[in-house]
Amino acid sequence: TQSTWGDHDIFITSTHNMSFAVVDGVNGLPKAVLTRKSGAKIEVYLHGAHLTSWCTADGVEHIFVSKQAVFSTDKAIRGGIPVCWPQFANQGPLPAHGFARNSNDWVLLEYLDEESDDNSTNPLMSFSLRDSEKTREIWSNAFQLKLEFELGERELKITMTALNENQDRSFSFSTALHSYFMVDDISTTVVRGLEGARYIDKVSGGTEKFETREVV
């Protein structure tokens, strides 16, 4: 089935084992759904290349989306994993968190719905955003932004790649995969792997600090 998304035509398809499909989501916005044989699944809206669901095979949802989220072509989805690019927050001249999370110009690049018994090959799908007349009005750079989602049995790997397609100059950017995780009890939730990282503490007025704790 052929459908239209923004200025692009997309094909709503499914494979023989129903592991990949592009379907209508909330308010008719198209979303790509990738499912492993075990039942592990992710859902990504083409609007903003925005992941709104990651379920492991046990049926547990690991991503939070607000009940007040608005699914519209002119608003960012509240929750999930918004793509903040080429600016994080208000740390620059662009609109807060940049324009990637609000863009309707993301296209599905490819999908791989195969998986190996030893988990050495995982199903994946990738999306691409390129500069347009609209982006160049506020950020005068030629670029391609790629986002790849690789779905493991109990892991989700997201890889972002930014390509500078200017002919004569470099550009700088800030970015984040602004993840909203579903947790049962925030008082028992910990984060590991931040020891040694520098960060800006907005609670203390935006001062820069250095993380010394192994477990936060």
PDB file of C-alpha atoms in Angstrom:
ATOM      1  CA  THR A   1       0.000   0.000   0.000  1.00  0.00           C
ATOM      2  CA  GLN A   2       1.365   3.424  -0.925  1.00  0.00           C
ATOM      3  CA  SER A   3       0.765   6.415   1.322  1.00  0.00           C
ATOM      4  CA  THR A   4       1.988   9.991   1.563  1.00  0.00           C
ATOM      5  CA  TRP A   5       3.993  11.460   4.422  1.00  0.00           C
ATOM      6  CA  GLY A   6       4.860  15.140   4.108  1.00  0.00           C
ATOM      7  CA  ASP A   7       6.461  15.566   0.702  1.00  0.00           C
ATOM      8  CA  HIS A   8       7.431  11.906   0.479  1.00  0.00           C
ATOM      9  CA  ASP A   9       5.709   8.736  -0.639  1.00  0.00           C
ATOM     10  CA  ILE A  10       6.115   5.774   1.693  1.00  0.00           C
ATOM     11  CA  PHE A  11       5.164   2.172   1.256  1.00  0.00           C
ATOM     12  CA  ILE A  12       3.245   0.424   3.997  1.00  0.00           C
ATOM     13  CA  THR A  13       4.641  -3.096   3.859  1.00  0.00           C
ATOM     14  CA  SER A  14       5.134  -6.192   5.935  1.00  0.00           C
ATOM     15  CA  THR A  15       7.420  -9.168   5.503  1.00  0.00           C
ATOM     16  CA  HIS A  16       6.529 -12.844   5.447  1.00  0.00           C
ATOM     17  CA  ASN A  17       7.050 -13.212   9.187  1.00  0.00           C
ATOM     18  CA  MET A  18       5.364  -9.887  10.056  1.00  0.00           C
ATOM     19  CA  SER A  19       8.516  -8.583  11.732  1.00  0.00           C
ATOM     20  CA  PHE A  20       8.385  -5.176  10.059  1.00  0.00           C
ATOM     21  CA  ALA A  21       5.569  -2.861   9.022  1.00  0.00           C
ATOM     22  CA  VAL A  22       4.745   0.813   8.640  1.00  0.00           C
ATOM     23  CA  VAL A  23       1.257   1.414  10.003  1.00  0.00           C
ATOM     24  CA  ASP A  24      -0.999   4.257  11.064  1.00  0.00           C
ATOM     25  CA  GLY A  25      -0.303   5.417  14.601  1.00  0.00           C
ATOM     26  CA  VAL A  26      -2.132   7.939  16.779  1.00  0.00           C
ATOM     27  CA  ASN A  27      -4.058  10.489  14.689  1.00  0.00           C
ATOM     28  CA  GLY A  28      -2.967   8.699  11.532  1.00  0.00           C
ATOM     29  CA  LEU A  29       0.727   9.541  11.882  1.00  0.00           C
ATOM     30  CA  PRO A  30       2.766   6.728  10.309  1.00  0.00           C
ATOM     31  CA  LYS A  31       4.978   4.660  12.577  1.00  0.00           C
ATOM     32  CA  ALA A  32       7.441   1.879  11.839  1.00  0.00           C
ATOM     33  CA  VAL A  33       7.100  -1.253  13.951  1.00  0.00           C
ATOM     34  CA  LEU A  34       9.942  -3.779  14.234  1.00  0.00           C
ATOM     35  CA  THR A  35       9.323  -7.072  16.057  1.00  0.00           C
ATOM     36  CA  ARG A  36      11.616  -9.975  16.914  1.00  0.00           C
ATOM     37  CA  LYS A  37      10.392 -13.563  16.793  1.00  0.00           C
ATOM     38  CA  SER A  38      10.438 -13.569  20.601  1.00  0.00           C
ATOM     39  CA  GLY A  39       7.962 -10.671  20.699  1.00  0.00           C
ATOM     40  CA  ALA A  40      10.435  -7.900  21.584  1.00  0.00           C
ATOM     41  CA  LYS A  41       9.264  -4.794  19.718  1.00  0.00           C
ATOM     42  CA  ILE A  42       9.961  -1.125  19.043  1.00  0.00           C
ATOM     43  CA  GLU A  43       7.771   1.568  17.505  1.00  0.00           C
ATOM     44  CA  VAL A  44       9.193   4.690  15.826  1.00  0.00           C
ATOM     45  CA  TYR A  45       7.103   7.532  14.414  1.00  0.00           C
ATOM     46  CA  LEU A  46       8.369   9.043  11.181  1.00  0.00           C
ATOM     47  CA  HIS A  47       7.529  12.454  12.655  1.00  0.00           C
ATOM     48  CA  GLY A  48      10.824  13.301  14.349  1.00  0.00           C
ATOM     49  CA  ALA A  49      12.100   9.690  13.973  1.00  0.00           C
ATOM     50  CA  HIS A  50      10.675   9.489  17.475  1.00  0.00           C
ATOM     51  CA  LEU A  51      10.750   6.181  19.347  1.00  0.00           C
ATOM     52  CA  THR A  52       7.636   5.830  21.511  1.00  0.00           C
ATOM     53  CA  SER A  53       7.760   2.184  22.595  1.00  0.00           C
ATOM     54  CA  TRP A  54      10.321  -0.493  23.432  1.00  0.00           C
ATOM     55  CA  CYS A  55       8.944  -3.752  24.804  1.00  0.00           C
ATOM     56  CA  THR A  56      11.054  -6.766  25.664  1.00  0.00           C
ATOM     57  CA  ALA A  57       9.791 -10.290  24.979  1.00  0.00           C
ATOM     58  CA  ASP A  58       8.226 -10.498  28.440  1.00  0.00           C
ATOM     59  CA  GLY A  59       5.841  -7.710  27.455  1.00  0.00           C
ATOM     60  CA  VAL A  60       7.433  -5.095  29.723  1.00  0.00           C
ATOM     61  CA  GLU A  61       7.336  -1.547  28.344  1.00  0.00           C
ATOM     62  CA  HIS A  62      10.563   0.360  29.015  1.00  0.00           C
ATOM     63  CA  ILE A  63       9.638   3.756  27.524  1.00  0.00           C
ATOM     64  CA  PHE A  64       7.385   6.408  29.049  1.00  0.00           C
ATOM     65  CA  VAL A  65       5.056   8.560  26.941  1.00  0.00           C
ATOM     66  CA  SER A  66       2.942  11.200  28.656  1.00  0.00           C
ATOM     67  CA  LYS A  67      -0.835  10.859  28.614  1.00  0.00           C
ATOM     68  CA  GLN A  68      -0.813  14.528  27.598  1.00  0.00           C
ATOM     69  CA  ALA A  69       1.372  13.851  24.560  1.00  0.00           C
ATOM     70  CA  VAL A  70       0.085  15.498  21.382  1.00  0.00           C
ATOM     71  CA  PHE A  71       0.516  13.493  18.174  1.00  0.00           C
ATOM     72  CA  SER A  72       0.557  16.168  15.499  1.00  0.00           C
ATOM     73  CA  THR A  73       2.823  17.149  12.616  1.00  0.00           C
ATOM     74  CA  ASP A  74       3.569  20.513  14.224  1.00  0.00           C
ATOM     75  CA  LYS A  75       4.487  19.414  17.753  1.00  0.00           C
ATOM     76  CA  ALA A  76       7.154  17.234  19.346  1.00  0.00           C
ATOM     77  CA  ILE A  77       5.844  14.112  21.064  1.00  0.00           C
ATOM     78  CA  ARG A  78       6.072  14.393  24.845  1.00  0.00           C
ATOM     79  CA  GLY A  79       7.987  11.366  26.117  1.00  0.00           C
ATOM     80  CA  GLY A  80       9.653   8.509  24.285  1.00  0.00           C
ATOM     81  CA  ILE A  81      13.092   9.352  22.882  1.00  0.00           C
ATOM     82  CA  PRO A  82      13.090  12.776  21.195  1.00  0.00           C
ATOM     83  CA  VAL A  83      16.035  13.505  18.908  1.00  0.00           C
ATOM     84  CA  CYS A  84      17.571  16.803  20.050  1.00  0.00           C
ATOM     85  CA  TRP A  85      19.656  18.138  17.130  1.00  0.00           C
ATOM     86  CA  PRO A  86      21.520  20.309  16.134  1.00  0.00           C
ATOM     87  CA  GLN A  87      21.059  22.055  19.456  1.00  0.00           C
ATOM     88  CA  PHE A  88      20.377  20.753  22.947  1.00  0.00           C
ATOM     89  CA  ALA A  89      17.971  22.730  25.156  1.00  0.00           C
ATOM     90  CA  ASN A  90      18.322  26.493  24.740  1.00  0.00           C
ATOM     91  CA  GLN A  91      22.111  26.456  24.561  1.00  0.00           C
ATOM     92  CA  GLY A  92      22.274  28.388  21.300  1.00  0.00           C
ATOM     93  CA  PRO A  93      20.304  30.554  18.874  1.00  0.00           C
ATOM     94  CA  LEU A  94      17.977  27.829  17.540  1.00  0.00           C
ATOM     95  CA  PRO A  95      14.586  26.819  18.959  1.00  0.00           C
ATOM     96  CA  ALA A  96      14.896  24.668  22.089  1.00  0.00           C
ATOM     97  CA  HIS A  97      16.280  21.197  21.266  1.00  0.00           C
ATOM     98  CA  GLY A  98      16.718  22.118  17.595  1.00  0.00           C
ATOM     99  CA  PHE A  99      14.483  21.078  14.718  1.00  0.00           C
ATOM    100  CA  ALA A 100      15.050  17.328  14.219  1.00  0.00           C
ATOM    101  CA  ARG A 101      12.433  16.233  16.771  1.00  0.00           C
ATOM    102  CA  ASN A 102       9.742  18.346  15.043  1.00  0.00           C
ATOM    103  CA  SER A 103      10.627  17.500  11.465  1.00  0.00           C
ATOM    104  CA  ASN A 104       8.232  15.774   9.068  1.00  0.00           C
ATOM    105  CA  ASP A 105      11.048  15.210   6.555  1.00  0.00           C
ATOM    106  CA  TRP A 106      12.529  12.064   8.091  1.00  0.00           C
ATOM    107  CA  VAL A 107      12.546   9.135   5.663  1.00  0.00           C
ATOM    108  CA  LEU A 108      12.939   5.434   6.240  1.00  0.00           C
ATOM    109  CA  LEU A 109      16.315   4.429   4.805  1.00  0.00           C
ATOM    110  CA  GLU A 110      16.278   0.680   5.303  1.00  0.00           C
ATOM    111  CA  TYR A 111      15.239  -2.165   7.512  1.00  0.00           C
ATOM    112  CA  LEU A 112      16.685  -5.580   8.215  1.00  0.00           C
ATOM    113  CA  ASP A 113      14.232  -8.058   9.666  1.00  0.00           C
ATOM    114  CA  GLU A 114      16.603 -10.995   9.951  1.00  0.00           C
ATOM    115  CA  GLU A 115      17.961 -12.367  13.213  1.00  0.00           C
ATOM    116  CA  SER A 116      20.396 -15.171  13.943  1.00  0.00           C
ATOM    117  CA  ASP A 117      19.974 -17.892  16.534  1.00  0.00           C
ATOM    118  CA  ASP A 118      23.142 -16.781  18.337  1.00  0.00           C
ATOM    119  CA  ASN A 119      21.985 -13.116  18.391  1.00  0.00           C
ATOM    120  CA  SER A 120      25.000 -12.027  16.336  1.00  0.00           C
ATOM    121  CA  THR A 121      22.587 -10.457  13.847  1.00  0.00           C
ATOM    122  CA  ASN A 122      19.759  -8.295  15.138  1.00  0.00           C
ATOM    123  CA  PRO A 123      16.841  -6.726  13.248  1.00  0.00           C
ATOM    124  CA  LEU A 124      17.244  -3.008  12.677  1.00  0.00           C
ATOM    125  CA  MET A 125      15.779  -0.014  10.895  1.00  0.00           C
ATOM    126  CA  SER A 126      17.299   3.354  10.046  1.00  0.00           C
ATOM    127  CA  PHE A 127      16.015   6.829   9.214  1.00  0.00           C
ATOM    128  CA  SER A 128      17.513   9.890   7.547  1.00  0.00           C
ATOM    129  CA  LEU A 129      16.964  13.649   7.693  1.00  0.00           C
ATOM    130  CA  ARG A 130      18.540  16.054   5.203  1.00  0.00           C
ATOM    131  CA  ASP A 131      18.729  19.812   5.066  1.00  0.00           C
ATOM    132  CA  SER A 132      15.902  21.607   3.316  1.00  0.00           C
ATOM    133  CA  GLU A 133      14.858  25.138   2.511  1.00  0.00           C
ATOM    134  CA  LYS A 134      13.070  25.210   5.857  1.00  0.00           C
ATOM    135  CA  THR A 135      16.124  24.153   7.908  1.00  0.00           C
ATOM    136  CA  ARG A 136      18.463  26.466   5.986  1.00  0.00           C
ATOM    137  CA  GLU A 137      16.274  29.425   6.937  1.00  0.00           C
ATOM    138  CA  ILE A 138      17.390  29.023  10.564  1.00  0.00           C
ATOM    139  CA  TRP A 139      20.605  26.961  10.232  1.00  0.00           C
ATOM    140  CA  SER A 140      22.567  27.485   7.015  1.00  0.00           C
ATOM    141  CA  ASN A 141      24.266  24.114   6.727  1.00  0.00           C
ATOM    142  CA  ALA A 142      24.025  21.142   4.395  1.00  0.00           C
ATOM    143  CA  PHE A 143      23.805  17.899   6.340  1.00  0.00           C
ATOM    144  CA  GLN A 144      22.475  14.392   6.612  1.00  0.00           C
ATOM    145  CA  LEU A 145      21.432  13.026   9.995  1.00  0.00           C
ATOM    146  CA  LYS A 146      21.045   9.259  10.295  1.00  0.00           C
ATOM    147  CA  LEU A 147      19.417   7.340  13.122  1.00  0.00           C
ATOM    148  CA  GLU A 148      19.663   3.558  13.423  1.00  0.00           C
ATOM    149  CA  PHE A 149      17.676   1.383  15.840  1.00  0.00           C
ATOM    150  CA  GLU A 150      19.028  -2.130  16.468  1.00  0.00           C
ATOM    151  CA  LEU A 151      16.695  -4.369  18.446  1.00  0.00           C
ATOM    152  CA  GLY A 152      18.348  -7.027  20.580  1.00  0.00           C
ATOM    153  CA  GLU A 153      16.655  -9.647  22.708  1.00  0.00           C
ATOM    154  CA  ARG A 154      16.886  -7.472  25.825  1.00  0.00           C
ATOM    155  CA  GLU A 155      18.843  -4.492  24.528  1.00  0.00           C
ATOM    156  CA  LEU A 156      18.137  -1.547  22.258  1.00  0.00           C
ATOM    157  CA  LYS A 157      21.052   0.150  20.512  1.00  0.00           C
ATOM    158  CA  ILE A 158      20.505   3.567  18.925  1.00  0.00           C
ATOM    159  CA  THR A 159      23.238   5.054  16.741  1.00  0.00           C
ATOM    160  CA  MET A 160      23.161   8.658  15.536  1.00  0.00           C
ATOM    161  CA  THR A 161      25.444   9.807  12.718  1.00  0.00           C
ATOM    162  CA  ALA A 162      25.743  13.429  11.559  1.00  0.00           C
ATOM    163  CA  LEU A 163      27.326  14.072   8.149  1.00  0.00           C
ATOM    164  CA  ASN A 164      28.602  17.494   7.110  1.00  0.00           C
ATOM    165  CA  GLU A 165      27.693  18.010   3.445  1.00  0.00           C
ATOM    166  CA  ASN A 166      28.925  21.598   3.227  1.00  0.00           C
ATOM    167  CA  GLN A 167      31.510  22.045   0.499  1.00  0.00           C
ATOM    168  CA  ASP A 168      33.552  24.736   2.210  1.00  0.00           C
ATOM    169  CA  ARG A 169      33.109  24.774   5.975  1.00  0.00           C
ATOM    170  CA  SER A 170      32.643  22.777   9.118  1.00  0.00           C
ATOM    171  CA  PHE A 171      29.815  23.145  11.615  1.00  0.00           C
ATOM    172  CA  SER A 172      29.354  22.486  15.302  1.00  0.00           C
ATOM    173  CA  PHE A 173      26.301  21.087  17.045  1.00  0.00           C
ATOM    174  CA  SER A 174      25.038  19.728  20.337  1.00  0.00           C
ATOM    175  CA  THR A 175      22.740  16.749  20.622  1.00  0.00           C
ATOM    176  CA  ALA A 176      20.908  14.318  22.886  1.00  0.00           C
ATOM    177  CA  LEU A 177      18.673  11.291  22.711  1.00  0.00           C
ATOM    178  CA  HIS A 178      16.374  12.720  25.380  1.00  0.00           C
ATOM    179  CA  SER A 179      15.194   9.365  26.762  1.00  0.00           C
ATOM    180  CA  TYR A 180      12.150   8.955  28.995  1.00  0.00           C
ATOM    181  CA  PHE A 181      12.375   5.565  30.711  1.00  0.00           C
ATOM    182  CA  MET A 182       9.522   3.810  32.437  1.00  0.00           C
ATOM    183  CA  VAL A 183      10.516   2.882  36.010  1.00  0.00           C
ATOM    184  CA  ASP A 184       8.519   1.236  38.785  1.00  0.00           C
ATOM    185  CA  ASP A 185      10.033   3.191  41.670  1.00  0.00           C
ATOM    186  CA  ILE A 186      12.293   6.207  41.164  1.00  0.00           C
ATOM    187  CA  SER A 187      13.641   5.849  44.721  1.00  0.00           C
ATOM    188  CA  THR A 188      15.231   2.497  43.809  1.00  0.00           C
ATOM    189  CA  THR A 189      16.468   3.575  40.361  1.00  0.00           C
ATOM    190  CA  VAL A 190      20.206   4.031  39.770  1.00  0.00           C
ATOM    191  CA  VAL A 191      22.332   5.122  36.823  1.00  0.00           C
ATOM    192  CA  ARG A 192      25.808   3.717  36.207  1.00  0.00           C
ATOM    193  CA  GLY A 193      28.594   4.763  33.867  1.00  0.00           C
ATOM    194  CA  LEU A 194      28.635   8.513  34.497  1.00  0.00           C
ATOM    195  CA  GLU A 195      31.705   8.628  36.737  1.00  0.00           C
ATOM    196  CA  GLY A 196      34.185  11.140  35.321  1.00  0.00           C
ATOM    197  CA  ALA A 197      31.613  12.943  33.179  1.00  0.00           C
ATOM    198  CA  ARG A 198      31.229  16.713  33.121  1.00  0.00           C
ATOM    199  CA  TYR A 199      27.674  18.011  33.271  1.00  0.00           C
ATOM    200  CA  ILE A 200      25.624  21.178  33.623  1.00  0.00           C
ATOM    201  CA  ASP A 201      23.444  21.182  36.720  1.00  0.00           C
ATOM    202  CA  LYS A 202      20.300  23.179  35.882  1.00  0.00           C
ATOM    203  CA  VAL A 203      19.009  22.743  39.449  1.00  0.00           C
ATOM    204  CA  SER A 204      21.941  24.782  40.761  1.00  0.00           C
ATOM    205  CA  GLY A 205      21.631  27.516  38.172  1.00  0.00           C
ATOM    206  CA  GLY A 206      23.415  25.926  35.225  1.00  0.00           C
ATOM    207  CA  THR A 207      26.816  25.487  36.851  1.00  0.00           C
ATOM    208  CA  GLU A 208      29.232  22.973  35.340  1.00  0.00           C
ATOM    209  CA  LYS A 209      30.125  20.054  37.593  1.00  0.00           C
ATOM    210  CA  PHE A 210      32.170  16.874  37.542  1.00  0.00           C
ATOM    211  CA  GLU A 211      30.557  13.538  38.465  1.00  0.00           C
ATOM    212  CA  THR A 212      32.612  11.562  40.987  1.00  0.00           C
ATOM    213  CA  ARG A 213      30.080   8.888  41.929  1.00  0.00           C
ATOM    214  CA  GLU A 214      30.163   5.409  40.404  1.00  0.00           C
ATOM    215  CA  VAL A 215      26.432   4.980  41.017  1.00  0.00           C
ATOM    216  CA  VAL A 216      24.046   7.943  40.796  1.00  0.00           C
TER     217      VAL A 216
END
